[in-house]
Amino acid sequence: CGSSLSRGWGVPLPTLVAAAARRARALGRMSPEGVSDEDLQGLIKSLNTLQWTCWKNFSDPVAARALQRLRVPMAELMGYVVSSILQEMKSNPADPQVQAMGVRMLRALIQDSEALKRIVLVGGGVEVLVQGVRHHPTDENLLSATLEAIDELHGLASLLQFLDHLRESPPGVRAGIWAFAASAKAKWSEVQHLPPNDVVRIVLAAVDAHKDDYRVLSKGVELISDLMLEMPEMRAAFAALGGWPWLLQVMENNGDHGRIQLHGCKLLSALSKGGAWAEQHSKRAIQVLERCLIRHDSDECVLYWAFWAVQQLNGARALVAPMRSGSFKSASAMVAALRSLHGVALGQSEGAGAEDMPAVVDAVVHAMGMYSERYDVIYEATGVLGRVAAFVLGSSCTASVRQGL
């Protein structure tokens, strides 16, 4: 066999083996300067290919042993990579480019890898990230990326702590609110394990400190509404911490901002689901909703949540003025308003008492006159009038109310 190989290649086999061994030893001693960019990319690609090959053939003992031998060298290699990144960030705290690129590389490493998260944590990664935040408190992009990395390492609780720490910084609050909102949507189960009082207190304080910043305020109200929709404990904490007066003032002061009104109405409807003492604030809330319906009568999204909030608050009174003034300029909007009115529990709140019924009937009749040729409007309006009549006949209302009808 050896002689045939020698004749085929023209070189004795022992000589080939010896030459290959010398080349392998030379490669093993190769200096960094001797490894080109192409070599590095090839090595990484080959390692990835080897990994897939071994996993696909994991039942083969040879492949299993190959993976076993890689455990320690790979852990040491990745530890070295992480250590070098952290060291450069630690040595250049004032350089935003070093910090930004370092955060980007760390996030790429730890994504979907629990092992690398442990390596970063053991290597002091959080301390290095905090150092970057302290040196660049106004760099919103860097803050956002850093907070997302911290969230990957420590979870939502750490983001909440950072939001509390950064509440005096507008860029810090913007980055914190955005990061917390995005993470909460992806990891709702973690939100449910956070102390409701701490969540509401920290978010409210951070948003209120920068309520003149439209971006902070609109995103903050959106986040709070999302939190309130699903968790009664959050609603109770919101009410206890003065959330009702805060929200109503925000909506009153930002009446022309559709996004704030949209999420404000969404929040009102969530608070009305129970556990938030809605009855104490219903009169002012109904007034806020009435102004919202008049100002944003052409915004379907705002109308949808405003109608829903009216129904949840049993605030029939909020619909009377918009219906009478012709705010609902389309038949579809009027139908939605009538359906909301039909869903109100008459007699269950200050905005839907017997004394409100004459005005409600007048508004409904006015709507029927405006859209006399629309069957859907007439149908919904007739249903509302029937409910009002049944309510008045069955209630102990005064003679003046009956006469007004």
Short mmCIF file of N, CA and C in Angstrom, two decimals, residues 1-20 22:
data_model
loop_
_atom_site.label_atom_id
_atom_site.label_comp_id
_atom_site.label_asym_id
_atom_site.label_seq_id
_atom_site.Cartn_x
_atom_site.Cartn_y
_atom_site.Cartn_z
N CYS A 1 0.85 -1.20 0.00
CA CYS A 1 0.00 0.00 0.00
C CYS A 1 0.87 1.24 0.00
N GLY A 2 1.92 1.23 0.84
CA GLY A 2 2.82 2.38 0.91
C GLY A 2 3.52 2.60 -0.41
N SER A 3 3.94 1.51 -1.07
CA SER A 3 4.67 1.67 -2.33
C SER A 3 3.78 2.22 -3.43
N SER A 4 2.51 1.79 -3.46
CA SER A 4 1.60 2.31 -4.49
C SER A 4 1.34 3.80 -4.29
N LEU A 5 1.17 4.21 -3.03
CA LEU A 5 0.98 5.65 -2.77
C LEU A 5 2.21 6.44 -3.17
N SER A 6 3.38 5.86 -2.86
CA SER A 6 4.62 6.56 -3.20
C SER A 6 4.74 6.71 -4.70
N ARG A 7 4.39 5.62 -5.43
CA ARG A 7 4.49 5.72 -6.88
C ARG A 7 3.48 6.73 -7.44
N GLY A 8 2.26 6.77 -6.83
CA GLY A 8 1.22 7.68 -7.34
C GLY A 8 1.57 9.14 -7.11
N TRP A 9 2.15 9.43 -5.95
CA TRP A 9 2.45 10.83 -5.62
C TRP A 9 3.88 11.23 -5.93
N GLY A 10 4.73 10.25 -6.06
CA GLY A 10 6.13 10.56 -6.28
C GLY A 10 6.87 10.93 -5.02
N VAL A 11 6.18 10.85 -3.80
CA VAL A 11 6.79 11.21 -2.51
C VAL A 11 6.47 10.10 -1.53
N PRO A 12 7.47 9.59 -0.80
CA PRO A 12 7.18 8.53 0.17
C PRO A 12 6.16 9.01 1.21
N LEU A 13 5.24 8.12 1.62
CA LEU A 13 4.20 8.48 2.59
C LEU A 13 4.76 8.98 3.92
N PRO A 14 5.78 8.36 4.48
CA PRO A 14 6.35 8.88 5.74
C PRO A 14 6.81 10.32 5.62
N THR A 15 7.34 10.65 4.45
CA THR A 15 7.80 12.02 4.24
C THR A 15 6.62 13.00 4.25
N LEU A 16 5.50 12.60 3.62
CA LEU A 16 4.31 13.45 3.62
C LEU A 16 3.78 13.67 5.03
N VAL A 17 3.72 12.61 5.82
CA VAL A 17 3.23 12.71 7.19
C VAL A 17 4.10 13.65 8.01
N ALA A 18 5.42 13.48 7.86
CA ALA A 18 6.35 14.33 8.62
C ALA A 18 6.19 15.80 8.24
N ALA A 19 6.01 16.05 6.91
CA ALA A 19 5.85 17.43 6.46
C ALA A 19 4.55 18.03 7.00
N ALA A 20 3.49 17.23 7.00
CA ALA A 20 2.21 17.71 7.53
C ALA A 20 2.32 18.03 9.01
N ARG A 22 5.03 18.98 10.64
CA ARG A 22 5.80 20.23 10.81
C ARG A 22 4.91 21.43 10.50
#
